[in-house]
């Protein structure tokens, strides 16, 4: 085998190994998370119980807005969680977007017509 072919194969194996390492470091959010949410409408500390299967996330939200099923996605360490609740007679969709770092998460929360805010969370 020529030196050029050997070099090309070595490079290909290195790229595959790097991709595998990145995939193994992707966050797994399965478990119970306690969030601290700050918005212009006030603050709260909801609990999310989540199950991750591949990139899909599902679970439940429990907090000041009641209880609701949650859907979401993971892409590397980026998380999106969404659920809908009845707020003062209106259907309100809440969306959390953030970054997971081990057993911590932080990001932004959108409350539709009720504004937005920030959140941090800890996996129990």
Backbone as ProteinMPNN parsed JSONL, in Angstrom:
{"seq_chain_A": "XXXXXXXXXXXXXXXXXXXXXXXXXXXXXXXXXXXXXXXXXXXXXXXXXXXXXXXXXXXXXXXXXXXXXXXXXXXXXXXXXXXXXXXXXXXXXXXXXXXXXXXXXXXXXXXXXXXXXXXXXXXX", "coords_chain_A": {"N_chain_A": [[0.85, -1.168, 0.0], [0.503, 2.236, -0.746], [2.13, 5.135, 0.661], [0.484, 7.357, 0.593], [-2.108, 6.242, 0.441], [-2.155, 4.875, 2.886], [-2.015, 7.043, 4.614], [-4.42, 8.3, 4.002], [-6.284, 6.352, 4.877], [-5.646, 6.3, 7.606], [-6.436, 8.893, 8.302], [-9.202, 8.694, 7.772], [-9.991, 6.781, 9.706], [-9.396, 8.236, 12.003], [-11.248, 10.337, 11.84], [-13.661, 8.896, 12.034], [-13.348, 7.855, 14.631], [-13.347, 10.249, 16.104], [-15.968, 11.177, 15.625], [-17.416, 9.113, 16.869], [-16.571, 9.475, 19.522], [-17.672, 12.015, 20.054], [-20.396, 11.413, 19.868], [-20.685, 9.671, 22.021], [-20.359, 11.404, 24.114], [-22.591, 12.96, 24.123], [-25.346, 14.422, 25.773], [-27.44, 12.721, 28.153], [-30.618, 12.96, 29.123], [-32.424, 11.557, 30.629], [-34.355, 11.184, 33.49], [-35.119, 12.916, 36.61], [-35.604, 16.359, 36.758], [-35.061, 19.403, 38.402], [-36.086, 22.613, 37.998], [-35.199, 26.094, 37.971], [-36.903, 28.863, 37.343], [-37.013, 32.057, 35.893], [-39.007, 34.742, 35.082], [-40.651, 37.567, 33.497], [-43.173, 37.444, 34.461], [-42.913, 36.301, 36.899], [-41.436, 33.864, 39.175], [-40.513, 30.378, 39.393], [-40.345, 26.856, 40.302], [-40.432, 24.332, 38.644], [-40.825, 20.747, 38.107], [-39.422, 18.405, 35.953], [-39.893, 15.265, 34.584], [-38.132, 13.168, 32.695], [-37.623, 11.135, 29.735], [-35.278, 9.871, 27.573], [-34.895, 8.77, 24.296], [-32.766, 8.018, 21.968], [-32.633, 10.817, 19.943], [-35.052, 11.795, 20.717], [-37.153, 13.16, 23.225], [-39.312, 12.703, 25.962], [-41.889, 13.101, 28.454], [-43.003, 14.439, 31.623], [-44.313, 17.511, 32.903], [-44.486, 19.278, 35.946], [-45.745, 21.839, 37.807], [-46.3, 25.329, 38.64], [-48.097, 25.839, 36.637], [-49.623, 23.618, 36.485], [-49.991, 20.218, 35.456], [-48.499, 18.522, 32.709], [-48.017, 16.716, 29.624], [-44.792, 16.323, 28.141], [-42.839, 16.993, 25.259], [-39.871, 16.692, 23.278], [-36.513, 17.369, 22.014], [-33.122, 16.245, 21.648], [-30.003, 17.393, 20.616], [-26.885, 16.697, 20.331], [-25.647, 18.469, 22.931], [-27.685, 20.247, 23.049], [-30.922, 21.077, 24.037], [-34.448, 20.908, 23.608], [-37.565, 21.479, 24.952], [-41.073, 21.092, 25.125], [-44.419, 21.955, 25.977], [-47.987, 22.118, 26.512], [-50.413, 24.095, 28.204], [-53.421, 25.042, 29.975], [-53.962, 28.325, 30.401], [-55.421, 30.724, 32.135], [-57.78, 30.328, 30.67], [-56.8, 30.185, 28.098], [-55.075, 28.318, 25.586], [-51.788, 27.633, 26.13], [-48.587, 27.406, 24.879], [-45.544, 26.321, 26.044], [-42.079, 26.725, 25.747], [-38.927, 25.43, 26.252], [-35.544, 26.048, 25.696], [-32.191, 25.085, 25.622], [-28.881, 24.326, 26.952], [-27.325, 21.344, 27.909], [-25.169, 20.355, 30.478], [-23.633, 17.908, 31.709], [-25.025, 17.189, 34.734], [-26.448, 19.51, 34.783], [-28.458, 22.144, 33.422], [-29.234, 24.92, 31.33], [-30.864, 27.842, 30.019], [-33.271, 29.389, 27.84], [-36.727, 30.283, 28.237], [-39.808, 30.323, 26.603], [-42.903, 31.856, 26.85], [-45.1, 32.214, 25.212], [-47.664, 34.55, 24.632], [-47.332, 35.497, 27.166], [-44.776, 36.296, 27.667], [-41.21, 35.89, 28.232], [-38.279, 34.2, 29.554], [-35.614, 33.0, 31.647], [-33.925, 29.923, 32.528], [-32.514, 27.585, 34.846], [-31.342, 24.335, 35.685], [-31.198, 21.253, 37.573], [-30.218, 17.904, 37.519], [-31.634, 15.297, 39.335]], "CA_chain_A": [[0.0, 0.0, 0.0], [1.321, 3.446, -0.825], [2.096, 6.02, 1.822], [-0.677, 8.232, 0.438], [-3.296, 5.459, 0.797], [-2.09, 4.649, 4.326], [-2.337, 8.318, 5.251], [-5.861, 8.506, 3.818], [-6.985, 5.427, 5.771], [-5.43, 6.782, 8.963], [-7.292, 10.065, 8.463], [-10.59, 8.226, 7.826], [-10.197, 6.168, 11.015], [-9.369, 9.309, 13.0], [-12.53, 11.046, 11.75], [-14.674, 7.992, 12.595], [-13.136, 7.818, 16.077], [-13.788, 11.535, 16.64], [-17.434, 11.179, 15.583], [-17.869, 8.191, 17.906], [-16.343, 10.122, 20.82], [-18.66, 13.082, 20.205], [-21.692, 10.788, 20.112], [-20.71, 9.102, 23.359], [-20.389, 12.499, 25.081], [-23.871, 13.656, 24.053], [-26.063, 14.368, 27.039], [-28.602, 11.86, 28.349], [-31.423, 13.723, 30.078], [-33.374, 10.7, 31.328], [-34.349, 11.373, 34.937], [-35.917, 14.008, 37.179], [-34.91, 17.652, 36.741], [-35.682, 20.513, 39.123], [-35.714, 23.844, 37.306], [-35.409, 27.402, 38.585], [-37.328, 29.681, 36.209], [-37.196, 33.486, 36.147], [-39.675, 35.423, 33.968], [-41.258, 38.848, 33.868], [-44.422, 37.123, 35.151], [-42.594, 35.724, 38.203], [-40.475, 32.764, 39.187], [-41.062, 29.092, 39.801], [-39.391, 25.746, 40.335], [-41.114, 23.127, 38.173], [-40.129, 19.479, 37.997], [-39.584, 17.667, 34.701], [-39.475, 13.877, 34.592], [-37.86, 12.982, 31.269], [-37.087, 9.897, 29.185], [-34.653, 10.123, 26.28], [-34.662, 7.622, 23.412], [-32.096, 8.622, 20.821], [-32.767, 12.279, 19.99], [-36.407, 12.139, 21.175], [-37.349, 13.302, 24.668], [-40.711, 12.798, 26.377], [-42.004, 13.084, 29.903], [-44.06, 15.243, 32.237], [-44.035, 18.776, 33.586], [-45.317, 19.562, 37.117], [-45.35, 23.131, 38.345], [-47.354, 26.31, 38.892], [-49.074, 25.807, 35.55], [-50.309, 22.335, 36.533], [-49.252, 19.071, 34.941], [-48.671, 18.389, 31.264], [-47.03, 15.89, 28.926], [-43.7, 17.077, 27.524], [-42.106, 16.409, 24.143], [-38.674, 17.474, 23.018], [-35.42, 16.783, 21.249], [-31.734, 16.482, 22.019], [-29.058, 17.4, 19.503], [-25.645, 16.908, 21.073], [-26.002, 18.949, 24.267], [-28.782, 21.204, 22.91], [-32.211, 20.491, 24.378], [-35.693, 21.652, 23.424], [-38.71, 20.853, 25.615], [-42.292, 21.844, 24.836], [-45.676, 21.425, 26.494], [-49.092, 23.07, 26.461], [-51.268, 24.141, 29.393], [-54.512, 26.011, 29.947], [-53.589, 29.473, 31.237], [-56.467, 31.74, 32.15], [-58.715, 30.052, 29.59], [-56.123, 30.134, 26.806], [-54.069, 27.278, 25.411], [-50.479, 28.266, 26.14], [-47.473, 26.5, 24.608], [-44.312, 26.729, 26.712], [-40.934, 26.103, 25.079], [-37.616, 25.581, 26.877], [-34.398, 25.725, 24.846], [-30.981, 25.298, 26.401], [-27.717, 23.445, 26.822], [-27.099, 20.428, 29.021], [-23.773, 20.167, 30.828], [-23.642, 16.903, 32.771], [-26.283, 17.178, 35.492], [-26.971, 20.876, 34.803], [-29.016, 22.658, 32.173], [-29.624, 26.328, 31.408], [-31.298, 28.372, 28.734], [-34.378, 30.34, 27.763], [-38.078, 29.737, 28.2], [-40.772, 31.193, 25.916], [-44.237, 31.664, 27.415], [-46.085, 32.742, 24.273], [-48.098, 35.933, 24.879], [-47.013, 35.875, 28.537], [-43.382, 36.745, 27.765], [-40.117, 34.924, 28.193], [-37.391, 34.265, 30.701], [-34.463, 32.11, 31.662], [-34.024, 28.832, 33.484], [-31.404, 26.692, 35.145], [-31.897, 23.116, 36.266], [-30.293, 20.241, 38.093], [-30.711, 16.532, 37.47], [-31.639, 14.694, 40.673]], "C_chain_A": [[0.898, 1.234, 0.0], [1.162, 4.276, 0.435], [0.865, 6.915, 1.778], [-1.957, 7.504, 0.834], [-3.333, 5.204, 2.302], [-2.489, 5.915, 5.082], [-3.833, 8.602, 5.158], [-6.678, 7.614, 4.731], [-6.846, 5.862, 7.223], [-6.328, 7.976, 9.257], [-8.756, 9.643, 8.584], [-10.894, 7.603, 9.181], [-10.224, 7.228, 12.119], [-10.689, 10.068, 13.007], [-13.642, 10.194, 12.354], [-14.554, 7.938, 14.115], [-13.613, 9.111, 16.73], [-15.308, 11.617, 16.678], [-17.988, 10.274, 16.678], [-17.692, 8.791, 19.293], [-17.359, 11.219, 21.07], [-20.024, 12.49, 20.535], [-21.774, 10.237, 21.524], [-20.756, 10.187, 24.434], [-21.697, 13.27, 25.052], [-24.632, 13.424, 25.358], [-27.183, 13.337, 27.009], [-29.42, 12.513, 29.454], [-32.459, 12.882, 30.812], [-33.228, 10.9, 32.835], [-35.244, 12.528, 35.35], [-35.057, 15.256, 37.268], [-35.723, 18.677, 37.522], [-35.166, 21.797, 38.484], [-35.954, 25.06, 38.208], [-35.668, 28.352, 37.421], [-37.546, 31.118, 36.664], [-37.832, 34.118, 34.91], [-40.202, 36.76, 34.445], [-42.571, 38.627, 34.615], [-44.179, 36.525, 36.533], [-41.591, 34.595, 38.075], [-41.171, 31.488, 39.625], [-39.982, 28.036, 39.794], [-40.092, 24.446, 39.927], [-40.192, 21.911, 38.151], [-40.446, 18.856, 36.647], [-39.089, 16.248, 34.942], [-39.359, 13.474, 33.133], [-37.32, 11.594, 30.956], [-36.542, 10.231, 27.807], [-34.446, 8.813, 25.546], [-34.086, 8.17, 22.127], [-32.144, 10.132, 20.967], [-34.121, 12.728, 20.537], [-36.47, 12.157, 22.7], [-38.852, 13.387, 24.929], [-40.741, 12.778, 27.894], [-43.162, 13.911, 30.395], [-43.481, 16.491, 32.884], [-44.977, 18.841, 34.78], [-44.826, 20.874, 37.701], [-46.544, 24.031, 38.559], [-48.441, 26.301, 37.831], [-49.831, 24.49, 35.501], [-49.398, 21.205, 36.117], [-49.513, 18.954, 33.455], [-47.646, 17.421, 30.695], [-46.034, 16.773, 28.181], [-43.158, 16.287, 26.334], [-40.875, 17.271, 23.908], [-37.667, 16.726, 22.188], [-34.091, 17.119, 21.905], [-30.915, 16.45, 20.742], [-27.704, 17.728, 20.113], [-26.004, 17.275, 22.499], [-27.1, 20.003, 24.233], [-30.109, 20.498, 23.166], [-33.342, 21.462, 24.053], [-36.797, 20.846, 24.081], [-39.929, 21.723, 25.362], [-43.491, 21.141, 25.46], [-46.727, 22.517, 26.421], [-49.926, 22.944, 27.722], [-52.404, 25.124, 29.143], [-54.144, 27.125, 30.919], [-54.655, 30.549, 31.096], [-57.413, 31.587, 30.956], [-58.1, 30.006, 28.2], [-55.162, 28.948, 26.767], [-52.713, 27.96, 25.259], [-49.406, 27.206, 25.908], [-46.204, 27.096, 25.203], [-43.159, 25.997, 26.031], [-39.644, 26.466, 25.808], [-36.555, 25.213, 25.847], [-33.133, 26.015, 25.64], [-29.893, 24.307, 26.09], [-27.58, 22.626, 28.1], [-25.595, 20.278, 29.213], [-23.73, 19.201, 32.007], [-24.997, 16.853, 33.442], [-26.871, 18.572, 35.641], [-27.507, 21.236, 33.425], [-29.342, 24.13, 32.383], [-30.021, 26.798, 30.024], [-32.436, 29.355, 28.874], [-35.711, 29.607, 27.729], [-38.993, 30.771, 27.55], [-42.167, 30.834, 26.405], [-45.325, 32.217, 26.502], [-46.382, 34.205, 24.572], [-47.752, 36.419, 26.285], [-45.54, 36.218, 28.741], [-42.377, 35.62, 27.682], [-39.263, 35.072, 29.432], [-36.229, 33.327, 30.528], [-34.711, 30.993, 32.664], [-32.668, 28.179, 33.686], [-32.033, 25.451, 35.771], [-30.811, 22.17, 36.681], [-30.966, 18.884, 38.025], [-30.572, 15.918, 38.853], [-31.022, 13.319, 40.666]], "O_chain_A": [[1.93, 1.261, 0.671], [0.188, 4.136, 1.175], [0.268, 7.199, 2.816], [-2.81, 8.089, 1.501], [-4.389, 5.298, 2.928], [-3.216, 5.852, 6.074], [-4.441, 9.084, 6.114], [-7.667, 8.066, 5.308], [-7.809, 5.802, 7.988], [-6.916, 8.064, 10.335], [-9.481, 10.184, 9.42], [-11.952, 7.868, 9.753], [-11.001, 7.115, 13.067], [-11.198, 10.408, 14.075], [-14.475, 10.703, 13.103], [-15.568, 7.972, 14.812], [-14.22, 9.073, 17.8], [-15.876, 12.08, 17.666], [-18.949, 10.649, 17.35], [-18.561, 8.637, 20.15], [-17.863, 11.347, 22.186], [-20.733, 13.014, 21.394], [-22.823, 10.325, 22.161], [-21.157, 9.907, 25.563], [-21.899, 14.155, 25.882], [-24.556, 12.352, 25.957], [-27.799, 13.106, 25.968], [-28.965, 12.608, 30.594], [-33.287, 13.426, 31.542], [-32.132, 10.801, 33.385], [-36.022, 13.05, 34.552], [-33.937, 15.225, 37.78], [-36.932, 18.802, 37.324], [-33.96, 22.037, 38.435], [-36.81, 25.035, 39.093], [-34.778, 28.618, 36.614], [-38.181, 31.367, 37.688], [-37.272, 34.044, 33.816], [-40.202, 37.053, 35.641], [-43.036, 39.519, 35.325], [-45.133, 36.268, 37.268], [-40.981, 34.391, 37.026], [-42.279, 31.52, 40.16], [-38.859, 28.271, 39.348], [-40.317, 23.568, 40.759], [-38.966, 22.027, 38.172], [-41.608, 18.788, 36.247], [-37.985, 16.052, 35.449], [-40.356, 13.439, 32.411], [-36.659, 10.961, 31.78], [-37.244, 10.802, 26.972], [-33.892, 7.861, 26.097], [-34.808, 8.719, 21.294], [-31.743, 10.671, 21.998], [-34.318, 13.915, 20.795], [-35.916, 11.287, 23.372], [-39.577, 14.064, 24.199], [-39.739, 12.474, 28.541], [-44.169, 14.077, 29.707], [-42.338, 16.521, 33.34], [-46.152, 18.496, 34.651], [-43.653, 21.016, 38.047], [-47.677, 23.557, 38.651], [-49.574, 26.706, 38.092], [-50.605, 24.26, 34.572], [-48.196, 21.222, 36.383], [-50.613, 19.248, 32.985], [-46.536, 17.31, 31.215], [-46.388, 17.831, 27.659], [-43.033, 15.064, 26.395], [-40.843, 18.439, 24.294], [-37.912, 15.614, 21.719], [-33.948, 18.12, 22.607], [-31.109, 15.584, 19.889], [-27.403, 18.891, 20.383], [-26.607, 16.47, 23.208], [-27.421, 20.594, 25.264], [-30.386, 19.45, 22.583], [-33.204, 22.676, 24.204], [-36.95, 19.657, 23.799], [-39.836, 22.95, 25.383], [-43.577, 19.913, 25.474], [-46.403, 23.696, 26.283], [-50.127, 21.848, 28.246], [-52.352, 25.933, 28.216], [-54.027, 26.891, 32.122], [-54.766, 31.199, 30.057], [-57.796, 32.568, 30.317], [-58.816, 29.806, 27.218], [-54.522, 28.613, 27.764], [-52.521, 28.774, 24.356], [-49.322, 26.227, 26.65], [-45.837, 28.232, 24.903], [-43.246, 24.797, 25.768], [-39.309, 27.641, 25.963], [-36.66, 24.174, 25.195], [-33.016, 27.071, 26.262], [-29.957, 23.555, 25.117], [-27.702, 23.141, 29.212], [-24.844, 20.1, 28.254], [-23.785, 19.619, 33.163], [-26.001, 16.519, 32.812], [-27.7, 18.804, 36.522], [-27.067, 20.705, 32.406], [-29.687, 24.54, 33.492], [-29.593, 26.252, 29.007], [-32.56, 30.057, 29.877], [-35.81, 28.473, 27.26], [-38.958, 31.95, 27.903], [-42.568, 29.671, 26.383], [-46.373, 32.646, 26.986], [-45.464, 35.008, 24.744], [-47.862, 37.611, 26.574], [-45.103, 36.41, 29.876], [-42.649, 34.548, 27.141], [-39.491, 35.956, 30.257], [-35.897, 32.911, 29.418], [-35.58, 31.093, 33.529], [-31.799, 28.218, 32.815], [-33.132, 25.516, 36.323], [-29.67, 22.252, 36.226], [-32.123, 18.725, 38.416], [-29.513, 16.009, 39.473], [-30.947, 12.671, 41.71]]}, "name": "protein", "num_of_chains": 1, "seq": "XXXXXXXXXXXXXXXXXXXXXXXXXXXXXXXXXXXXXXXXXXXXXXXXXXXXXXXXXXXXXXXXXXXXXXXXXXXXXXXXXXXXXXXXXXXXXXXXXXXXXXXXXXXXXXXXXXXXXXXXXXXX"}
